[in-house]
Short mmCIF file of N, CA and C in Angstrom, two decimals:
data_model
loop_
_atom_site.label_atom_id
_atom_site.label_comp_id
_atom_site.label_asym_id
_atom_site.label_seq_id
_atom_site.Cartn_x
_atom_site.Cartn_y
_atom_site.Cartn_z
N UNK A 1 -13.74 -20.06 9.82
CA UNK A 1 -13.84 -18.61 9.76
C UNK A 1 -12.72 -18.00 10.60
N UNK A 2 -11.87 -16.96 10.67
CA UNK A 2 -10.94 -16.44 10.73
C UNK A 2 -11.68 -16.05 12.10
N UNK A 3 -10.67 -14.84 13.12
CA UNK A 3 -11.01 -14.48 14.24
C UNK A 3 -11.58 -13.42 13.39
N UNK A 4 -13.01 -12.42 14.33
CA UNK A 4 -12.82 -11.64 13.94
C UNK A 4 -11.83 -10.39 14.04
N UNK A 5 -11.68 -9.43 12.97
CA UNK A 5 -10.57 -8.86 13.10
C UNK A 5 -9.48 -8.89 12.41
N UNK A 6 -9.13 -10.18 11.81
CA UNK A 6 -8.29 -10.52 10.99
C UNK A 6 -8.70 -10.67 9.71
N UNK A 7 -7.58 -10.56 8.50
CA UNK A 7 -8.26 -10.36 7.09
C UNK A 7 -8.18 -12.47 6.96
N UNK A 8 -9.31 -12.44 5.84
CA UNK A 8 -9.99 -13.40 5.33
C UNK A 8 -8.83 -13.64 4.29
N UNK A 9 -8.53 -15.22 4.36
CA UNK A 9 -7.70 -16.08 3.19
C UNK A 9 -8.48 -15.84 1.94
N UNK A 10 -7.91 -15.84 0.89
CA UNK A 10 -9.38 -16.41 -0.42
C UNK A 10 -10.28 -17.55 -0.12
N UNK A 11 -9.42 -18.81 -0.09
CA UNK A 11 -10.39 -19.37 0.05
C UNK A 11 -11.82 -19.42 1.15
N UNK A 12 -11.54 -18.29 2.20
CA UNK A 12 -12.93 -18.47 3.20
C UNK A 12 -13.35 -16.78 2.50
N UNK A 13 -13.07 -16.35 1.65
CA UNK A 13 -14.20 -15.23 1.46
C UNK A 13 -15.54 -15.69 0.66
N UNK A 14 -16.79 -15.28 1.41
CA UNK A 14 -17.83 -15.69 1.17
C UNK A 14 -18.52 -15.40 -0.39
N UNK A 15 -18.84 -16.20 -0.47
CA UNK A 15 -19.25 -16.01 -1.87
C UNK A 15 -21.17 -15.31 -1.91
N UNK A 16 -21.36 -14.29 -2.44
CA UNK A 16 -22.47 -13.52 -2.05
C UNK A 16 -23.04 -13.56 -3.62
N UNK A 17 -23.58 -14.25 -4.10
CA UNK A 17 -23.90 -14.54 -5.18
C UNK A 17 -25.48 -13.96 -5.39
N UNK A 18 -25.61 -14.95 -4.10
CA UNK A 18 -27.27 -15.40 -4.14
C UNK A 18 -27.20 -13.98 -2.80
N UNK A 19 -28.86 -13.20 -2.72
CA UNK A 19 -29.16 -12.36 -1.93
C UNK A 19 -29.08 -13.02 -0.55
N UNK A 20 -29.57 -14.02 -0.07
CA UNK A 20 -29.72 -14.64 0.81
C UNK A 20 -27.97 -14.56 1.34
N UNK A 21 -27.17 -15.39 0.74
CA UNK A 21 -25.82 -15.46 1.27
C UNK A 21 -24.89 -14.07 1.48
N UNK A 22 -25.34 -12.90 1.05
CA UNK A 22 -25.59 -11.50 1.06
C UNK A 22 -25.67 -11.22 2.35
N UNK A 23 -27.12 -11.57 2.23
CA UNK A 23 -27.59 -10.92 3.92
C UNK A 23 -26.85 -11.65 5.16
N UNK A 24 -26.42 -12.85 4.92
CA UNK A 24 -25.88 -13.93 5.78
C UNK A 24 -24.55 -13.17 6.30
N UNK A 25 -23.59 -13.17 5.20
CA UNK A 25 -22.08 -12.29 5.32
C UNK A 25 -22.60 -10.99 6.31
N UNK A 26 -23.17 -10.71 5.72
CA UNK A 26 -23.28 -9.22 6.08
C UNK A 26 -23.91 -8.86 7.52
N UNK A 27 -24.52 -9.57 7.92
CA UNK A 27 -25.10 -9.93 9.56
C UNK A 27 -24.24 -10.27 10.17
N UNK A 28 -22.98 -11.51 10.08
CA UNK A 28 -21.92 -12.05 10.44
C UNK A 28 -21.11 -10.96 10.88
N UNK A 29 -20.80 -10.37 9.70
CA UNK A 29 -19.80 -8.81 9.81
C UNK A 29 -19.77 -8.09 10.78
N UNK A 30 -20.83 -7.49 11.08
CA UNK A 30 -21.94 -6.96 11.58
C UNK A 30 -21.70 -7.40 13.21
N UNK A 31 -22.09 -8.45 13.19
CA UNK A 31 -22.23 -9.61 14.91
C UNK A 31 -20.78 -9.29 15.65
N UNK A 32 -20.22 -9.29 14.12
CA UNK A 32 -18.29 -9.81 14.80
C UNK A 32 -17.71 -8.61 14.77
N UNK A 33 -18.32 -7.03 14.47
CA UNK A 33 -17.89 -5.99 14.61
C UNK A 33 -16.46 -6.08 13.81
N UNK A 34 -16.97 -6.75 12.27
CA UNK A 34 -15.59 -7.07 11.07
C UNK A 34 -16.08 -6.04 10.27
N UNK A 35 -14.88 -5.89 9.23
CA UNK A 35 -15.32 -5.51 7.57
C UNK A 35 -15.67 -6.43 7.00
N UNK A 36 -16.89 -5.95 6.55
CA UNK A 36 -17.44 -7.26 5.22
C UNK A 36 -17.12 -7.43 4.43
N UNK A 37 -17.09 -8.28 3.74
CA UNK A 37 -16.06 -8.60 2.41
C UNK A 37 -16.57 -9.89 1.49
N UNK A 38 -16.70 -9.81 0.55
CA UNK A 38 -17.37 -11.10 -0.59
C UNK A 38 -17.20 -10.81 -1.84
N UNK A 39 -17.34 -11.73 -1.96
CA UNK A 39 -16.85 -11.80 -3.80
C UNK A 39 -18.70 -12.39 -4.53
N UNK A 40 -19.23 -11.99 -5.89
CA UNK A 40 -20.24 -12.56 -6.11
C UNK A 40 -20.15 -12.75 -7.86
N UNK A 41 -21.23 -13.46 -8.29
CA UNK A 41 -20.82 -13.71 -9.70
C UNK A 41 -21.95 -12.74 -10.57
N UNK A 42 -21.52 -12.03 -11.22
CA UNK A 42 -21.95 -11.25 -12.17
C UNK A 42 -21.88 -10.93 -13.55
N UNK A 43 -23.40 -12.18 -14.10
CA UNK A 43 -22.78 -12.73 -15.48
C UNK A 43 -21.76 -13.86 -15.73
N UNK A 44 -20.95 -13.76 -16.15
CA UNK A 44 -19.64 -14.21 -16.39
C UNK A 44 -18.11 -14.05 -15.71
N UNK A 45 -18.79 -13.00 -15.28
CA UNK A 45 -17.38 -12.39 -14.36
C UNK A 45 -18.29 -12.27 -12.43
N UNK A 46 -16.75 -11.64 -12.14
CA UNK A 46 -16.91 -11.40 -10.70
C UNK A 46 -16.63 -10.49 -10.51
N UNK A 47 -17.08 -10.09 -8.94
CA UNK A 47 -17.68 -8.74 -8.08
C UNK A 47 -17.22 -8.89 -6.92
N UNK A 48 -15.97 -8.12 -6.29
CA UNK A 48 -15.39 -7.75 -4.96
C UNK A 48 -16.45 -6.53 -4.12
N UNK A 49 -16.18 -6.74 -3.13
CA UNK A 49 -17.18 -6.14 -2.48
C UNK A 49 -16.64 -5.94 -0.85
N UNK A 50 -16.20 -4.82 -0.32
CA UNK A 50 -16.09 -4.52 1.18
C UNK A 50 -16.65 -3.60 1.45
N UNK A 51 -17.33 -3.50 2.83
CA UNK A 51 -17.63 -2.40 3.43
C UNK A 51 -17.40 -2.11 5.25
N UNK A 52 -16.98 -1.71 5.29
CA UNK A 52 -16.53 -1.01 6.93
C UNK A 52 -17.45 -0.47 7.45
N UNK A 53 -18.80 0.03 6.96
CA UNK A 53 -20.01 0.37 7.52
C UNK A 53 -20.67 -0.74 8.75
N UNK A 54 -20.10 -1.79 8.33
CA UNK A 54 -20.78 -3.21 9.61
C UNK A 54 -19.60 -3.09 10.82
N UNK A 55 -18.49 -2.34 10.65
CA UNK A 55 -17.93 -2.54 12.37
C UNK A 55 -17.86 -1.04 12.91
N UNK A 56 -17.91 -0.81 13.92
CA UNK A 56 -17.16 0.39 14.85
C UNK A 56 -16.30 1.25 14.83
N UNK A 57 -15.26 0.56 13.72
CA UNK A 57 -13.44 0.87 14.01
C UNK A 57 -13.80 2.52 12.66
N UNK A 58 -12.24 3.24 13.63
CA UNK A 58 -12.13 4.56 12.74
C UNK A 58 -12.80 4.42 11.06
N UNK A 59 -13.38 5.82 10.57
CA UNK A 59 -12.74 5.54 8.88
C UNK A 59 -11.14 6.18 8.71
N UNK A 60 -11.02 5.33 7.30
CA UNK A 60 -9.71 5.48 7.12
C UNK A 60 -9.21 6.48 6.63
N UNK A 61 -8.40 7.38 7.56
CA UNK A 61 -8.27 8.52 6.91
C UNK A 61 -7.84 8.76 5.06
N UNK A 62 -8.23 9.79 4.65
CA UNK A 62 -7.93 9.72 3.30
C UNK A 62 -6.64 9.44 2.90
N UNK A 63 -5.24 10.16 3.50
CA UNK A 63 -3.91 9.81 3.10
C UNK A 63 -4.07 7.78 2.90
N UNK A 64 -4.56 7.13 3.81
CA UNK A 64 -4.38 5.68 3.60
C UNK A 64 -5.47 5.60 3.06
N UNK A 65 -6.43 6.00 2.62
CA UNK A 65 -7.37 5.64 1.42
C UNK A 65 -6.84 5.31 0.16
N UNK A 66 -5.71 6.77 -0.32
CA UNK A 66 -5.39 6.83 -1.20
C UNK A 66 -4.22 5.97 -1.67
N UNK A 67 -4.18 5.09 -0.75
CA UNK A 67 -2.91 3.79 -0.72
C UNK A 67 -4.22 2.79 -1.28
N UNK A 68 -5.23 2.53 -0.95
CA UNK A 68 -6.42 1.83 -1.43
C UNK A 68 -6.47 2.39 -2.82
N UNK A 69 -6.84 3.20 -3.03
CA UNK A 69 -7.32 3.92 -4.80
C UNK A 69 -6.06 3.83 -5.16
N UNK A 70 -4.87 3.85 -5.07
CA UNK A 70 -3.58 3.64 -6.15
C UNK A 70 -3.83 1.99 -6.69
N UNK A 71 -3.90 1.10 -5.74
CA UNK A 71 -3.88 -0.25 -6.23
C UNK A 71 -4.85 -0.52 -6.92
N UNK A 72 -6.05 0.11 -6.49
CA UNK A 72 -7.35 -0.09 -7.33
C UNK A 72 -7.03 0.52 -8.94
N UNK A 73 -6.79 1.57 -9.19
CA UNK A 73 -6.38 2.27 -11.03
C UNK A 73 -5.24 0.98 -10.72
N UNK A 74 -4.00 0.80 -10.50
CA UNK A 74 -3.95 0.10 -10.84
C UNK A 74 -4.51 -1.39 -11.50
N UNK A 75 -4.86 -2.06 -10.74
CA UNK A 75 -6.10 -2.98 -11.38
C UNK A 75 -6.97 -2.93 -12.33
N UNK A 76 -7.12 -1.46 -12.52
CA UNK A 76 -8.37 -0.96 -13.70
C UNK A 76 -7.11 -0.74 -14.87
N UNK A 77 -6.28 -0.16 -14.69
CA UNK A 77 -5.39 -0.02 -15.75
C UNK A 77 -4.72 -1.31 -16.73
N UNK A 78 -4.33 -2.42 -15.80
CA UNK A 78 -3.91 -3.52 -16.20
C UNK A 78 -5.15 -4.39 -16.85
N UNK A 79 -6.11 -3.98 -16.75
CA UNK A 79 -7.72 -4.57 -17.22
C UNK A 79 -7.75 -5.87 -16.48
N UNK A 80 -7.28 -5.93 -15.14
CA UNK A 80 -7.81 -7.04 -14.23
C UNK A 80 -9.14 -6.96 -13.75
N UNK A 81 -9.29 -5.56 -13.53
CA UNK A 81 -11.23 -5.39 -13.25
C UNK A 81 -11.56 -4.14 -14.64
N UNK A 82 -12.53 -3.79 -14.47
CA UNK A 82 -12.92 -2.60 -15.46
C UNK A 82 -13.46 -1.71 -14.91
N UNK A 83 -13.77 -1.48 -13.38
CA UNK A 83 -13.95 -0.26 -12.77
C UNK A 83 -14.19 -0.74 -11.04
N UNK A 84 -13.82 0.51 -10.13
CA UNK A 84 -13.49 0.00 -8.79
C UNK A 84 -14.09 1.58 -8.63
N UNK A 85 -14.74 1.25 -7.42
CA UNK A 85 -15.37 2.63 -6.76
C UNK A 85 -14.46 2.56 -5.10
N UNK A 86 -13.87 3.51 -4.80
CA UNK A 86 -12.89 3.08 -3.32
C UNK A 86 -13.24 4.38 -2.48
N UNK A 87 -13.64 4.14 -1.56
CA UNK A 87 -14.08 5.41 -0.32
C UNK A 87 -13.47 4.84 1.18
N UNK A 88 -13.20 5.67 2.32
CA UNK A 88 -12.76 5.15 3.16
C UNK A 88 -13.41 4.46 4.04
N UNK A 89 -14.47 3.80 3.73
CA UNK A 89 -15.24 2.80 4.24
C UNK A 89 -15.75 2.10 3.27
N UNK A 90 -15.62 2.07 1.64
CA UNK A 90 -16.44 1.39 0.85
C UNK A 90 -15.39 0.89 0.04
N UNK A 91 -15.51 -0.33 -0.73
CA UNK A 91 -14.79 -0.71 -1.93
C UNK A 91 -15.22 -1.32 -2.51
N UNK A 92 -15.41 -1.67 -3.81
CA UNK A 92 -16.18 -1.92 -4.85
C UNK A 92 -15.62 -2.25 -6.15
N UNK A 93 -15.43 -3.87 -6.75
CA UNK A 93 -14.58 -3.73 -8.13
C UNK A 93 -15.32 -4.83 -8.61
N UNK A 94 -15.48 -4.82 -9.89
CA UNK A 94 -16.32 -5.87 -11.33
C UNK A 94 -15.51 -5.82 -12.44
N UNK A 95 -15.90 -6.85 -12.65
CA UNK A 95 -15.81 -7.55 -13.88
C UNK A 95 -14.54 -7.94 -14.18
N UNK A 96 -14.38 -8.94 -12.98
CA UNK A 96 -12.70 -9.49 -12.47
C UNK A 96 -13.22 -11.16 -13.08
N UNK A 97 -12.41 -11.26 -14.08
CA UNK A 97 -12.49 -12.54 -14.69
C UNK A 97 -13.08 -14.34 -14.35
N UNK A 98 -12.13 -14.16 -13.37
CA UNK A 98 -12.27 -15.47 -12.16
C UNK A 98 -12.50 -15.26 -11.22
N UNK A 99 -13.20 -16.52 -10.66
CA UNK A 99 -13.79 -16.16 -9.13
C UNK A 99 -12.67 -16.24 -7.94
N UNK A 100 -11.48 -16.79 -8.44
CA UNK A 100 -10.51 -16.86 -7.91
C UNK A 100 -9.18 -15.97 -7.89
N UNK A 101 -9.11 -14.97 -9.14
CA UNK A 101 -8.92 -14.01 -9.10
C UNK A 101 -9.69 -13.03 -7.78
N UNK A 102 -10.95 -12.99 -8.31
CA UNK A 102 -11.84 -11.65 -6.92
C UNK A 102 -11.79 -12.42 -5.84
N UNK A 103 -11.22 -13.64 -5.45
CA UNK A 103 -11.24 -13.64 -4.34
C UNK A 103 -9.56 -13.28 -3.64
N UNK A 104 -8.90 -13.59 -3.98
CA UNK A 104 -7.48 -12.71 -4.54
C UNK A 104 -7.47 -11.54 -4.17
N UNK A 105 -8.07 -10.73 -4.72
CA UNK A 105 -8.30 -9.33 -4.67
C UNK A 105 -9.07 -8.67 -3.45
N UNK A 106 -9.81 -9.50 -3.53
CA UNK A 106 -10.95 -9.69 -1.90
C UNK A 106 -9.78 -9.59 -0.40
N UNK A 107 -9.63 -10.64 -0.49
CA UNK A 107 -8.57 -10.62 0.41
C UNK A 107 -7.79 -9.76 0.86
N UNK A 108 -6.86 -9.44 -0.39
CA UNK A 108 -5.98 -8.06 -0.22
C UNK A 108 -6.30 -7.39 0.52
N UNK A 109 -7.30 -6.51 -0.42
CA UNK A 109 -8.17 -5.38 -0.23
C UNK A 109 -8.34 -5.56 1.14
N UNK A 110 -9.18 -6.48 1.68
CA UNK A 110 -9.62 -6.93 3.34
C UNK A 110 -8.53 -6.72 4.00
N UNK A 111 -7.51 -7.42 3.87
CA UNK A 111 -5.94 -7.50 4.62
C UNK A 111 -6.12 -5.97 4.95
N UNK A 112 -5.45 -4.91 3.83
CA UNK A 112 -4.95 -3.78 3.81
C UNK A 112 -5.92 -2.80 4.42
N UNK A 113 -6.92 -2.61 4.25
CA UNK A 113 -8.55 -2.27 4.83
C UNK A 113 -8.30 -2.57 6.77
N UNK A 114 -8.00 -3.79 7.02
CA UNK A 114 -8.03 -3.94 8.28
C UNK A 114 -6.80 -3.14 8.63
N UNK A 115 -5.71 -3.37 8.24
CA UNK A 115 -4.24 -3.08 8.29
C UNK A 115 -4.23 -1.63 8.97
N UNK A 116 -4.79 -1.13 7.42
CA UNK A 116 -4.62 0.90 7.76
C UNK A 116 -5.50 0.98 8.92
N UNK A 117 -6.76 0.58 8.89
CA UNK A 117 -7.49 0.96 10.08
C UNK A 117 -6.63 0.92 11.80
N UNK A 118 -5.92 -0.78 11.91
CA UNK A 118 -5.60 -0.82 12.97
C UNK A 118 -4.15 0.48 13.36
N UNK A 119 -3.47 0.48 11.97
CA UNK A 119 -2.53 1.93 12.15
C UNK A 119 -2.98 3.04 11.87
N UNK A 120 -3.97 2.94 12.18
CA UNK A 120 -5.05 4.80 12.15
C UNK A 120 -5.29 4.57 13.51
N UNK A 121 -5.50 3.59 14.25
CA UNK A 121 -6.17 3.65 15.81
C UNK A 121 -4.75 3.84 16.67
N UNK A 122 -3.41 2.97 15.94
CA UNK A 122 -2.58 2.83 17.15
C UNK A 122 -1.46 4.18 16.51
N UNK A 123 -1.71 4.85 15.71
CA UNK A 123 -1.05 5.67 15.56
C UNK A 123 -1.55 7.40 15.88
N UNK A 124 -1.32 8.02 16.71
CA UNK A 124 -1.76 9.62 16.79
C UNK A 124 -1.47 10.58 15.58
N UNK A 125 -2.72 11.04 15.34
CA UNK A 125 -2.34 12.04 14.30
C UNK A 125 -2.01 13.10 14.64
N UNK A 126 -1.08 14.16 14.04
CA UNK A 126 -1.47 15.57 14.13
C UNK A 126 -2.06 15.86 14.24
N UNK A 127 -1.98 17.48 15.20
CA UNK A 127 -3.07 18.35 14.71
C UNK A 127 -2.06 19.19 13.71
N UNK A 128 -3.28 20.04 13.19
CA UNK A 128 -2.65 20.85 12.04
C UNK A 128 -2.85 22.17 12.38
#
């Protein structure tokens, strides 16, 4: 398992299939004051899944949200997933072909998710 804090390789993103391994990730997250993050199987396809609700750290302001929601339509556009819900603490995408694909995507997402956050804390905003 990675430190917490740092984004998750594919291969260690948890696979949340089963409810049980759900609640497991998500307590972990939680403990280690991380973003949660898992990939699960749905049907035939797969299900990315983060949420920033399990650590402490800022939400992400919307300007770097919207660096999140560009890549996401992207993805929906290219029909790599078929719909992604993206908020500055939530992310959400299905019906991603391979499990190795969403974990791919998992990752990213996690990487960039941690990324903006830590340059939302070490960077001062305006005031307006």
């Amino acid at each position: 398992m990675p430190t917490p804090g740092t984004p998750f390789p594919p291969s260690l993103v948890p696979d949340c299939t089963k409810p049980e391994a759900h609640h497991t990730a998500y307590k972990s997250a939680k403990t280690n004051d991380a973003i949660f993050v898992c990939v699960a199987r749905q049907g035939q396809r797969w299900k990315v899944e983060l949420d920033a609700f399990s650590c402490s750290g800022p939400t992400i302001p919307d300007e770097a949200a919207a660096v999140l929601r560009s890549a996401a339509e992207t993805l929906v556009l290219t029909d790599v997933v078929t719909q992604a819900n993206i908020g500055p603490d939530y992310i959400s995408m299905w019906a991603i072909e391979t499990e190795q694909k969403a974990r791919e995507i998992a990752a990213a997402f996690h990487a960039a998710m941690q990324g903006l956050r830590l340059l939302y804390t070490a960077v001062p905003t305006q005031q307006r």
